[in-house]
Amino acid sequence: MKWKVKKFIQPVLAAIVGASVILSHADVSVLNAQGSSAATNWTREAAAQIKPDASNIAPKFDKNELQAISKDFIIWDTWPLQEMNGHPAIVNGHKIIFALSVPKGSIPGKRHDSAQIRYFHSNDGKSWVLGGLVFEEGKSFGSRQWAGSFVIDKRGRVHMFYTATGRKGEAQLSYGQKIATVDADVVTTNRSVSFTNWSEHKIILEADGTYYQTEEQAAQGDQSYAFRDPYYFLDPKSGEGYLLFSANSSGKLEQRACLMEHAGSADAMRTTPPEAKFYNGSIGIAKATSGSLTEFKLLPPLLEANCVNEELERPNVMVKGNQYYLFLKTHGNKFAQGLNAPEGLYGFVSDSLTAEYQPLNGSGLVIANPDDNPYQSYSWMVMSNGTVISYVDYVDVDGKNIHEVGEQSPEYQIEHFGGMLAPSLKLSITRDQTSLLGDKQQGVFK
Ligand code: FRU
Protein backbone atom coordinates (compact mmCIF):
# COMPACT_ATOMS: atom_id res chain seq x y z
CA MET A 1 0.00 0.00 0.00
CA LYS A 2 1.05 3.59 0.21
CA TRP A 3 3.30 3.36 3.27
CA LYS A 4 5.95 1.22 1.69
CA VAL A 5 9.38 1.79 3.13
CA LYS A 6 10.91 0.86 -0.20
CA LYS A 7 9.34 -0.27 -3.41
CA PHE A 8 10.74 -3.38 -5.01
CA ILE A 9 9.74 -4.89 -8.26
CA GLN A 10 9.80 -8.67 -8.27
CA PRO A 11 13.02 -9.20 -10.32
CA VAL A 12 15.00 -6.89 -8.04
CA LEU A 13 13.54 -8.68 -5.05
CA ALA A 14 14.50 -12.09 -6.42
CA ALA A 15 18.04 -10.93 -7.12
CA ILE A 16 18.49 -9.63 -3.59
CA VAL A 17 17.07 -12.79 -2.09
CA GLY A 18 19.27 -14.95 -4.26
CA ALA A 19 22.28 -13.32 -2.66
CA SER A 20 20.98 -13.62 0.87
CA VAL A 21 22.66 -15.64 3.59
CA ILE A 22 20.88 -18.52 5.31
CA LEU A 23 21.20 -18.27 9.07
CA SER A 24 23.01 -20.86 11.14
CA HIS A 25 21.29 -22.39 14.17
CA ALA A 26 23.32 -20.18 16.47
CA ASP A 27 21.90 -17.07 14.79
CA VAL A 28 18.42 -18.48 15.00
CA SER A 29 18.57 -18.93 18.75
CA VAL A 30 19.63 -15.27 19.00
CA LEU A 31 16.49 -14.36 17.11
CA ASN A 32 14.40 -16.54 19.39
CA ALA A 33 16.02 -15.08 22.47
CA GLN A 34 14.73 -11.74 21.25
CA GLY A 35 11.28 -13.01 22.09
CA SER A 36 9.58 -13.80 18.82
CA SER A 37 9.40 -17.51 19.54
CA ALA A 38 6.58 -17.09 22.10
CA ALA A 39 4.18 -16.25 19.30
CA THR A 40 2.04 -18.71 17.41
CA ASN A 41 3.15 -19.07 13.81
CA TRP A 42 0.62 -18.93 11.03
CA THR A 43 2.41 -21.59 9.02
CA ARG A 44 2.72 -21.95 5.26
CA GLU A 45 1.23 -25.41 5.66
CA ALA A 46 -1.98 -23.93 7.13
CA ALA A 47 -2.09 -20.99 4.71
CA ALA A 48 -1.70 -23.38 1.76
CA GLN A 49 -5.15 -24.75 2.68
CA ILE A 50 -6.90 -21.38 2.20
CA LYS A 51 -9.79 -22.03 -0.14
CA PRO A 52 -12.75 -19.76 -0.83
CA ASP A 53 -15.99 -21.78 -0.73
CA ALA A 54 -19.67 -21.46 0.16
CA SER A 55 -18.89 -21.19 3.89
CA ASN A 56 -16.73 -18.09 3.53
CA ILE A 57 -17.50 -16.22 0.27
CA ALA A 58 -19.49 -13.03 0.91
CA PRO A 59 -22.47 -12.36 -1.38
CA LYS A 60 -21.66 -10.00 -4.26
CA PHE A 61 -23.30 -6.60 -3.91
CA ASP A 62 -24.06 -3.74 -6.25
CA LYS A 63 -22.62 -0.43 -5.06
CA ASN A 64 -25.35 1.46 -6.92
CA GLU A 65 -27.95 0.00 -4.61
CA LEU A 66 -26.10 1.19 -1.50
CA GLN A 67 -26.23 4.51 0.31
CA ALA A 68 -23.26 6.74 1.06
CA ILE A 69 -22.87 7.49 4.76
CA SER A 70 -22.05 11.11 3.96
CA LYS A 71 -22.41 13.41 0.97
CA ASP A 72 -19.17 15.19 1.84
CA PHE A 73 -16.74 12.44 2.87
CA ILE A 74 -15.64 8.97 1.84
CA ILE A 75 -14.87 6.59 4.66
CA TRP A 76 -13.05 3.30 5.08
CA ASP A 77 -11.92 1.56 8.33
CA THR A 78 -14.84 1.91 10.75
CA TRP A 79 -15.28 0.94 14.40
CA PRO A 80 -18.08 1.44 16.95
CA LEU A 81 -17.72 3.00 20.38
CA GLN A 82 -17.51 -0.10 22.56
CA GLU A 83 -18.23 -0.80 26.16
CA MET A 84 -15.21 -2.11 28.04
CA ASN A 85 -16.48 -5.66 27.40
CA GLY A 86 -16.51 -5.10 23.63
CA HIS A 87 -20.24 -4.67 23.06
CA PRO A 88 -21.22 -1.67 20.91
CA ALA A 89 -22.14 1.09 23.38
CA ILE A 90 -25.38 3.06 23.46
CA VAL A 91 -24.99 6.49 25.05
CA ASN A 92 -28.33 8.03 26.02
CA GLY A 93 -29.97 6.33 23.05
CA HIS A 94 -27.15 7.12 20.60
CA LYS A 95 -24.93 4.63 18.84
CA ILE A 96 -21.62 6.14 17.83
CA ILE A 97 -19.18 4.97 15.15
CA PHE A 98 -15.80 6.28 14.05
CA ALA A 99 -14.24 6.05 10.60
CA LEU A 100 -11.14 7.08 8.69
CA SER A 101 -12.24 9.70 6.21
CA VAL A 102 -11.21 12.18 3.52
CA PRO A 103 -13.31 14.72 1.61
CA LYS A 104 -15.32 13.34 -1.32
CA GLY A 105 -13.41 13.83 -4.57
CA SER A 106 -10.05 12.87 -3.01
CA ILE A 107 -8.13 10.23 -4.97
CA PRO A 108 -8.99 6.97 -3.17
CA GLY A 109 -5.47 5.53 -3.69
CA LYS A 110 -4.02 8.51 -1.82
CA ARG A 111 -6.50 8.59 1.04
CA HIS A 112 -4.09 7.11 3.60
CA ASP A 113 -1.92 10.22 3.24
CA SER A 114 -4.50 12.58 4.70
CA ALA A 115 -6.81 10.35 6.78
CA GLN A 116 -8.72 11.90 9.66
CA ILE A 117 -11.06 10.26 12.15
CA ARG A 118 -14.67 11.44 11.94
CA TYR A 119 -17.63 10.23 13.97
CA PHE A 120 -21.23 9.48 13.12
CA HIS A 121 -24.17 8.83 15.43
CA SER A 122 -27.53 7.16 15.08
CA ASN A 123 -30.70 6.63 17.06
CA ASP A 124 -31.91 3.62 15.12
CA GLY A 125 -28.54 1.94 14.42
CA LYS A 126 -29.16 2.13 10.67
CA SER A 127 -29.03 5.73 9.49
CA TRP A 128 -25.95 7.66 10.52
CA VAL A 129 -25.55 11.41 11.05
CA LEU A 130 -22.12 12.99 10.65
CA GLY A 131 -20.91 14.43 13.96
CA GLY A 132 -17.64 15.89 12.67
CA LEU A 133 -13.94 15.49 13.31
CA VAL A 134 -13.25 13.64 16.56
CA PHE A 135 -10.05 15.37 17.65
CA GLU A 136 -9.61 19.06 18.31
CA GLU A 137 -7.64 20.76 15.53
CA GLY A 138 -3.87 20.46 15.95
CA LYS A 139 -3.98 18.40 19.14
CA SER A 140 -3.54 14.83 17.88
CA PHE A 141 -0.20 13.21 17.08
CA GLY A 142 0.87 12.34 13.54
CA SER A 143 0.48 14.18 10.25
CA ARG A 144 -2.62 11.98 9.85
CA GLN A 145 -4.45 9.44 11.98
CA TRP A 146 -5.08 5.83 11.11
CA ALA A 147 -7.34 3.17 12.61
CA GLY A 148 -8.06 2.90 16.30
CA SER A 149 -10.35 1.57 19.02
CA PHE A 150 -12.52 3.66 21.35
CA VAL A 151 -14.09 2.40 24.60
CA ILE A 152 -16.34 4.02 27.18
CA ASP A 153 -15.87 3.22 30.88
CA LYS A 154 -18.46 3.09 33.66
CA ARG A 155 -17.94 6.76 34.50
CA GLY A 156 -18.74 7.74 30.91
CA ARG A 157 -15.13 8.58 30.04
CA VAL A 158 -14.19 7.66 26.44
CA HIS A 159 -10.67 6.23 26.02
CA MET A 160 -9.50 6.66 22.44
CA PHE A 161 -6.55 4.65 21.12
CA TYR A 162 -5.40 5.54 17.61
CA THR A 163 -2.52 5.29 15.16
CA ALA A 164 -0.38 8.42 14.82
CA THR A 165 1.23 8.19 11.39
CA GLY A 166 4.07 10.50 10.32
CA ARG A 167 4.92 13.60 12.33
CA LYS A 168 2.65 16.53 13.07
CA GLY A 169 3.35 19.41 10.68
CA GLU A 170 5.87 17.48 8.53
CA ALA A 171 6.66 19.00 5.14
CA GLN A 172 7.55 15.66 3.57
CA LEU A 173 5.13 12.79 4.26
CA SER A 174 6.68 10.05 6.41
CA TYR A 175 5.30 6.63 7.33
CA GLY A 176 6.44 5.97 10.91
CA GLN A 177 3.60 4.75 13.13
CA LYS A 178 3.07 5.07 16.87
CA ILE A 179 0.10 4.30 19.07
CA ALA A 180 -1.42 7.23 20.91
CA THR A 181 -4.27 7.82 23.32
CA VAL A 182 -6.47 10.60 24.59
CA ASP A 183 -9.66 10.60 26.62
CA ALA A 184 -12.76 12.76 26.75
CA ASP A 185 -16.31 13.00 28.05
CA VAL A 186 -19.20 12.47 25.70
CA VAL A 187 -22.08 14.96 25.76
CA THR A 188 -25.43 14.25 24.13
CA THR A 189 -28.69 16.00 23.40
CA ASN A 190 -31.68 14.44 21.63
CA ARG A 191 -30.11 15.19 18.27
CA SER A 192 -26.39 15.61 18.88
CA VAL A 193 -23.29 13.91 20.23
CA SER A 194 -20.04 15.72 21.02
CA PHE A 195 -16.83 15.23 22.97
CA THR A 196 -15.47 17.57 25.63
CA ASN A 197 -13.11 17.85 28.61
CA TRP A 198 -10.17 16.41 26.71
CA SER A 199 -6.99 15.05 28.28
CA GLU A 200 -3.59 15.66 26.64
CA HIS A 201 -2.81 13.33 23.75
CA LYS A 202 -0.06 10.88 24.69
CA ILE A 203 2.11 8.43 22.73
CA ILE A 204 1.83 5.12 24.57
CA LEU A 205 3.49 2.52 22.35
CA GLU A 206 6.40 2.49 19.95
CA ALA A 207 8.14 -0.44 18.25
CA ASP A 208 11.00 -1.67 20.43
CA GLY A 209 13.15 -3.53 17.87
CA THR A 210 13.07 -6.66 20.06
CA TYR A 211 9.54 -7.99 19.75
CA TYR A 212 8.43 -5.53 17.10
CA GLN A 213 10.29 -4.25 14.08
CA THR A 214 11.28 -0.61 14.14
CA GLU A 215 10.95 1.55 11.06
CA GLU A 216 14.74 1.67 10.87
CA GLN A 217 15.01 -2.15 10.86
CA ALA A 218 12.32 -2.33 8.18
CA ALA A 219 14.18 0.19 6.05
CA GLN A 220 17.01 -2.36 5.62
CA GLY A 221 15.25 -4.03 2.70
CA ASP A 222 11.65 -4.75 3.73
CA GLN A 223 8.68 -3.77 1.62
CA SER A 224 6.04 -2.68 4.08
CA TYR A 225 5.89 -1.53 7.66
CA ALA A 226 3.30 -1.64 10.45
CA PHE A 227 3.04 -0.54 14.05
CA ARG A 228 -0.58 0.50 14.10
CA ASP A 229 -4.30 -0.27 14.50
CA PRO A 230 -4.67 -0.59 18.29
CA TYR A 231 -7.61 -2.62 19.62
CA TYR A 232 -8.53 -2.42 23.31
CA PHE A 233 -9.46 -5.71 24.96
CA LEU A 234 -10.50 -6.28 28.56
CA ASP A 235 -9.83 -9.93 29.28
CA PRO A 236 -12.92 -11.24 31.09
CA LYS A 237 -10.90 -14.14 32.51
CA SER A 238 -8.12 -12.09 34.15
CA GLY A 239 -9.71 -8.63 34.37
CA GLU A 240 -6.54 -7.19 32.74
CA GLY A 241 -6.66 -4.61 29.92
CA TYR A 242 -4.64 -5.06 26.70
CA LEU A 243 -4.00 -3.39 23.38
CA LEU A 244 -3.59 -5.55 20.32
CA PHE A 245 -2.01 -4.02 17.24
CA SER A 246 -0.70 -4.71 13.76
CA ALA A 247 3.10 -5.06 13.52
CA ASN A 248 6.04 -6.83 11.91
CA SER A 249 8.39 -9.35 13.51
CA SER A 250 11.53 -7.63 14.70
CA GLY A 251 14.93 -7.59 13.07
CA LYS A 252 16.48 -6.70 9.76
CA LEU A 253 15.85 -8.70 6.63
CA GLU A 254 19.44 -10.04 6.60
CA GLN A 255 18.87 -11.63 10.03
CA ARG A 256 15.81 -13.57 8.96
CA ALA A 257 15.28 -16.95 7.36
CA CYS A 258 12.36 -19.27 6.75
CA LEU A 259 12.56 -22.14 9.21
CA MET A 260 10.62 -25.32 9.81
CA GLU A 261 8.47 -23.56 12.44
CA HIS A 262 7.32 -21.09 9.77
CA ALA A 263 6.72 -23.78 7.15
CA GLY A 264 4.92 -26.14 9.54
CA SER A 265 5.95 -29.40 7.83
CA ALA A 266 8.90 -30.86 5.95
CA ASP A 267 6.89 -30.77 2.73
CA ALA A 268 5.99 -27.12 3.16
CA MET A 269 9.62 -26.37 4.03
CA ARG A 270 10.81 -27.94 0.78
CA THR A 271 8.51 -25.73 -1.28
CA THR A 272 9.18 -22.46 0.58
CA PRO A 273 10.81 -20.07 -1.89
CA PRO A 274 13.76 -18.05 -0.52
CA GLU A 275 12.01 -14.72 -1.13
CA ALA A 276 9.31 -15.72 1.41
CA LYS A 277 11.60 -14.36 4.12
CA PHE A 278 10.51 -10.84 3.14
CA TYR A 279 7.14 -11.58 4.75
CA ASN A 280 7.05 -10.84 8.49
CA GLY A 281 3.58 -9.59 9.46
CA SER A 282 2.62 -10.00 13.11
CA ILE A 283 -0.08 -9.21 15.64
CA GLY A 284 1.33 -7.53 18.73
CA ILE A 285 -0.01 -7.13 22.24
CA ALA A 286 0.70 -4.82 25.18
CA LYS A 287 -0.67 -4.95 28.72
CA ALA A 288 -2.15 -1.98 30.59
CA THR A 289 -0.01 -1.13 33.59
CA SER A 290 -2.16 1.73 34.89
CA GLY A 291 -5.88 1.86 35.66
CA SER A 292 -6.13 5.10 33.67
CA LEU A 293 -5.17 3.13 30.51
CA THR A 294 -2.37 5.56 29.69
CA GLU A 295 0.55 3.19 30.29
CA PHE A 296 1.15 -0.11 28.52
CA LYS A 297 3.98 -2.63 28.45
CA LEU A 298 4.88 -4.49 25.26
CA LEU A 299 4.58 -8.29 25.40
CA PRO A 300 5.75 -10.82 22.78
CA PRO A 301 3.50 -11.01 19.70
CA LEU A 302 0.36 -13.17 19.70
CA LEU A 303 0.78 -14.30 16.14
CA GLU A 304 3.50 -14.12 13.52
CA ALA A 305 3.16 -14.80 9.82
CA ASN A 306 6.85 -15.06 8.97
CA CYS A 307 7.32 -16.38 5.42
CA VAL A 308 3.53 -16.27 4.99
CA ASN A 309 2.22 -12.69 4.92
CA GLU A 310 3.69 -9.20 5.27
CA GLU A 311 0.72 -7.18 6.52
CA LEU A 312 -1.85 -8.35 9.06
CA GLU A 313 -4.18 -5.43 9.72
CA ARG A 314 -6.65 -4.26 12.35
CA PRO A 315 -6.71 -7.20 14.80
CA ASN A 316 -9.55 -7.65 17.22
CA VAL A 317 -10.17 -10.35 19.78
CA MET A 318 -13.24 -11.59 21.64
CA VAL A 319 -14.15 -14.37 24.00
CA LYS A 320 -16.87 -16.83 23.10
CA GLY A 321 -17.54 -19.85 25.24
CA ASN A 322 -14.24 -20.31 26.96
CA GLN A 323 -12.11 -19.44 23.95
CA TYR A 324 -10.34 -16.43 22.52
CA TYR A 325 -11.07 -15.58 18.89
CA LEU A 326 -8.51 -13.41 17.16
CA PHE A 327 -9.47 -11.81 13.85
CA LEU A 328 -7.40 -9.81 11.36
CA LYS A 329 -7.67 -8.73 7.74
CA THR A 330 -5.20 -8.84 4.92
CA HIS A 331 -4.98 -8.30 1.18
CA GLY A 332 -4.46 -11.15 -1.28
CA ASN A 333 -1.24 -9.56 -2.57
CA LYS A 334 0.30 -9.50 0.92
CA PHE A 335 0.80 -13.28 0.95
CA ALA A 336 4.24 -14.69 0.20
CA GLN A 337 5.10 -16.39 -3.09
CA GLY A 338 3.62 -19.85 -3.46
CA LEU A 339 0.47 -19.01 -1.46
CA ASN A 340 -2.77 -18.14 -3.15
CA ALA A 341 -5.33 -16.37 -0.97
CA PRO A 342 -8.12 -13.81 -1.31
CA GLU A 343 -8.65 -10.37 0.26
CA GLY A 344 -10.24 -11.48 3.44
CA LEU A 345 -10.97 -11.72 7.11
CA TYR A 346 -8.84 -14.36 8.79
CA GLY A 347 -9.18 -15.79 12.30
CA PHE A 348 -7.55 -17.92 14.97
CA VAL A 349 -8.76 -19.55 18.18
CA SER A 350 -7.06 -20.41 21.45
CA ASP A 351 -7.77 -21.39 25.05
CA SER A 352 -5.42 -18.65 26.19
CA LEU A 353 -5.11 -15.00 25.17
CA THR A 354 -1.38 -15.06 24.57
CA ALA A 355 -0.47 -18.49 23.16
CA GLU A 356 -1.23 -21.40 20.88
CA TYR A 357 -3.69 -19.95 18.41
CA GLN A 358 -5.02 -22.39 15.83
CA PRO A 359 -6.21 -21.14 12.46
CA LEU A 360 -10.01 -21.20 12.21
CA ASN A 361 -11.28 -23.65 9.61
CA GLY A 362 -7.78 -25.14 9.41
CA SER A 363 -6.42 -22.40 7.15
CA GLY A 364 -7.46 -19.17 8.91
CA LEU A 365 -9.85 -17.99 6.16
CA VAL A 366 -13.17 -16.70 7.56
CA ILE A 367 -14.56 -14.29 4.91
CA ALA A 368 -13.47 -13.89 1.29
CA ASN A 369 -14.68 -11.43 -1.32
CA PRO A 370 -16.46 -13.06 -4.28
CA ASP A 371 -14.24 -14.03 -7.17
CA ASP A 372 -16.03 -11.72 -9.61
CA ASN A 373 -15.78 -8.68 -7.30
CA PRO A 374 -12.49 -9.46 -5.53
CA TYR A 375 -12.02 -6.05 -3.84
CA GLN A 376 -15.66 -5.28 -3.04
CA SER A 377 -15.08 -4.84 0.68
CA TYR A 378 -12.33 -4.73 3.29
CA SER A 379 -11.49 -4.13 6.92
CA TRP A 380 -14.12 -6.47 8.32
CA MET A 381 -14.70 -6.21 12.05
CA VAL A 382 -16.47 -8.99 13.95
CA MET A 383 -18.86 -7.88 16.69
CA SER A 384 -19.40 -10.16 19.66
CA ASN A 385 -22.84 -11.26 18.34
CA GLY A 386 -21.34 -12.46 15.05
CA THR A 387 -22.33 -9.41 12.96
CA VAL A 388 -19.45 -8.36 10.73
CA ILE A 389 -19.09 -4.82 9.40
CA SER A 390 -16.80 -3.64 6.59
CA TYR A 391 -16.52 -0.82 4.06
CA VAL A 392 -16.98 -0.81 0.29
CA ASP A 393 -13.53 -0.82 -1.31
CA TYR A 394 -13.09 -1.08 -5.13
CA VAL A 395 -15.94 -2.60 -7.13
CA ASP A 396 -16.42 -3.83 -10.71
CA VAL A 397 -12.78 -3.56 -11.72
CA ASP A 398 -13.13 -5.91 -14.74
CA GLY A 399 -10.33 -8.27 -13.86
CA LYS A 400 -7.79 -5.59 -12.98
CA ASN A 401 -5.60 -6.45 -10.01
CA ILE A 402 -5.23 -3.96 -7.19
CA HIS A 403 -1.93 -2.69 -8.54
CA GLU A 404 -3.57 -1.95 -11.89
CA VAL A 405 -6.52 -0.28 -10.16
CA GLY A 406 -4.01 2.00 -8.41
CA GLU A 407 -2.63 3.01 -11.81
CA GLN A 408 -6.01 4.11 -13.17
CA SER A 409 -6.99 7.76 -13.55
CA PRO A 410 -8.33 9.64 -10.49
CA GLU A 411 -11.77 9.60 -12.17
CA TYR A 412 -11.71 5.82 -12.53
CA GLN A 413 -10.64 5.34 -8.92
CA ILE A 414 -13.28 7.74 -7.63
CA GLU A 415 -15.99 5.97 -9.63
CA HIS A 416 -15.01 2.47 -8.53
CA PHE A 417 -14.18 3.16 -4.88
CA GLY A 418 -17.10 2.76 -2.46
CA GLY A 419 -16.00 4.77 0.57
CA MET A 420 -19.14 3.79 2.50
CA LEU A 421 -20.29 1.02 4.83
CA ALA A 422 -20.87 -2.31 3.13
CA PRO A 423 -23.85 -4.59 3.78
CA SER A 424 -23.09 -6.25 7.12
CA LEU A 425 -22.62 -10.01 7.27
CA LYS A 426 -23.67 -12.61 9.79
CA LEU A 427 -21.10 -15.16 10.90
CA SER A 428 -21.67 -18.32 12.85
CA ILE A 429 -18.77 -19.42 15.05
CA THR A 430 -18.63 -22.89 16.59
CA ARG A 431 -15.39 -23.98 18.22
CA ASP A 432 -12.77 -23.78 15.47
CA GLN A 433 -15.22 -23.53 12.57
CA THR A 434 -17.00 -20.53 11.09
CA SER A 435 -19.62 -20.17 8.42
CA LEU A 436 -21.24 -17.18 6.74
CA LEU A 437 -24.99 -17.17 7.28
CA GLY A 438 -25.76 -14.34 4.84
CA ASP A 439 -25.83 -10.59 4.57
CA LYS A 440 -27.72 -7.93 6.47
CA GLN A 441 -28.59 -4.32 5.94
CA GLN A 442 -25.79 -1.87 5.17
CA GLY A 443 -24.25 -0.31 8.27
CA VAL A 444 -25.97 -2.54 10.84
CA PHE A 445 -23.79 -3.43 13.82
CA LYS A 446 -26.28 -5.66 15.65
C1 FRU B 1 -6.72 -0.90 6.63
C2 FRU B 1 -5.62 0.11 6.87
C3 FRU B 1 -5.21 0.12 8.32
C4 FRU B 1 -4.66 1.50 8.52
C5 FRU B 1 -5.49 2.32 7.57
C6 FRU B 1 -4.72 3.42 6.92
O1 FRU B 1 -7.60 -0.54 5.61
O2 FRU B 1 -4.58 -0.19 6.01
O3 FRU B 1 -4.28 -0.89 8.64
O4 FRU B 1 -4.79 1.91 9.85
O5 FRU B 1 -6.02 1.45 6.60
O6 FRU B 1 -5.54 4.21 6.12
XYZ file of C-alpha atoms and ligand atoms in Angstrom, residues 1 3 76-77 100 111-112 115 145-147 163 228-229 246 311 313-314 331 378-379 391, ligand 1:
34
model
C 0.000 0.000 0.000
C 3.296 3.364 3.271
C -13.048 3.299 5.082
C -11.919 1.561 8.327
C -11.137 7.082 8.692
C -6.503 8.592 1.039
C -4.088 7.111 3.597
C -6.809 10.351 6.781
C -4.447 9.442 11.979
C -5.079 5.825 11.106
C -7.341 3.172 12.606
C -2.524 5.286 15.161
C -0.584 0.501 14.101
C -4.304 -0.268 14.497
C -0.703 -4.711 13.762
C 0.721 -7.178 6.517
C -4.183 -5.431 9.720
C -6.649 -4.262 12.347
C -4.983 -8.299 1.178
C -12.331 -4.733 3.290
C -11.492 -4.126 6.919
C -16.519 -0.824 4.064
C -6.721 -0.896 6.625
C -5.619 0.111 6.868
C -5.212 0.117 8.321
C -4.658 1.496 8.515
C -5.487 2.322 7.566
C -4.715 3.423 6.915
O -7.603 -0.539 5.614
O -4.577 -0.190 6.012
O -4.283 -0.890 8.636
O -4.792 1.910 9.847
O -6.020 1.448 6.599
O -5.540 4.212 6.116
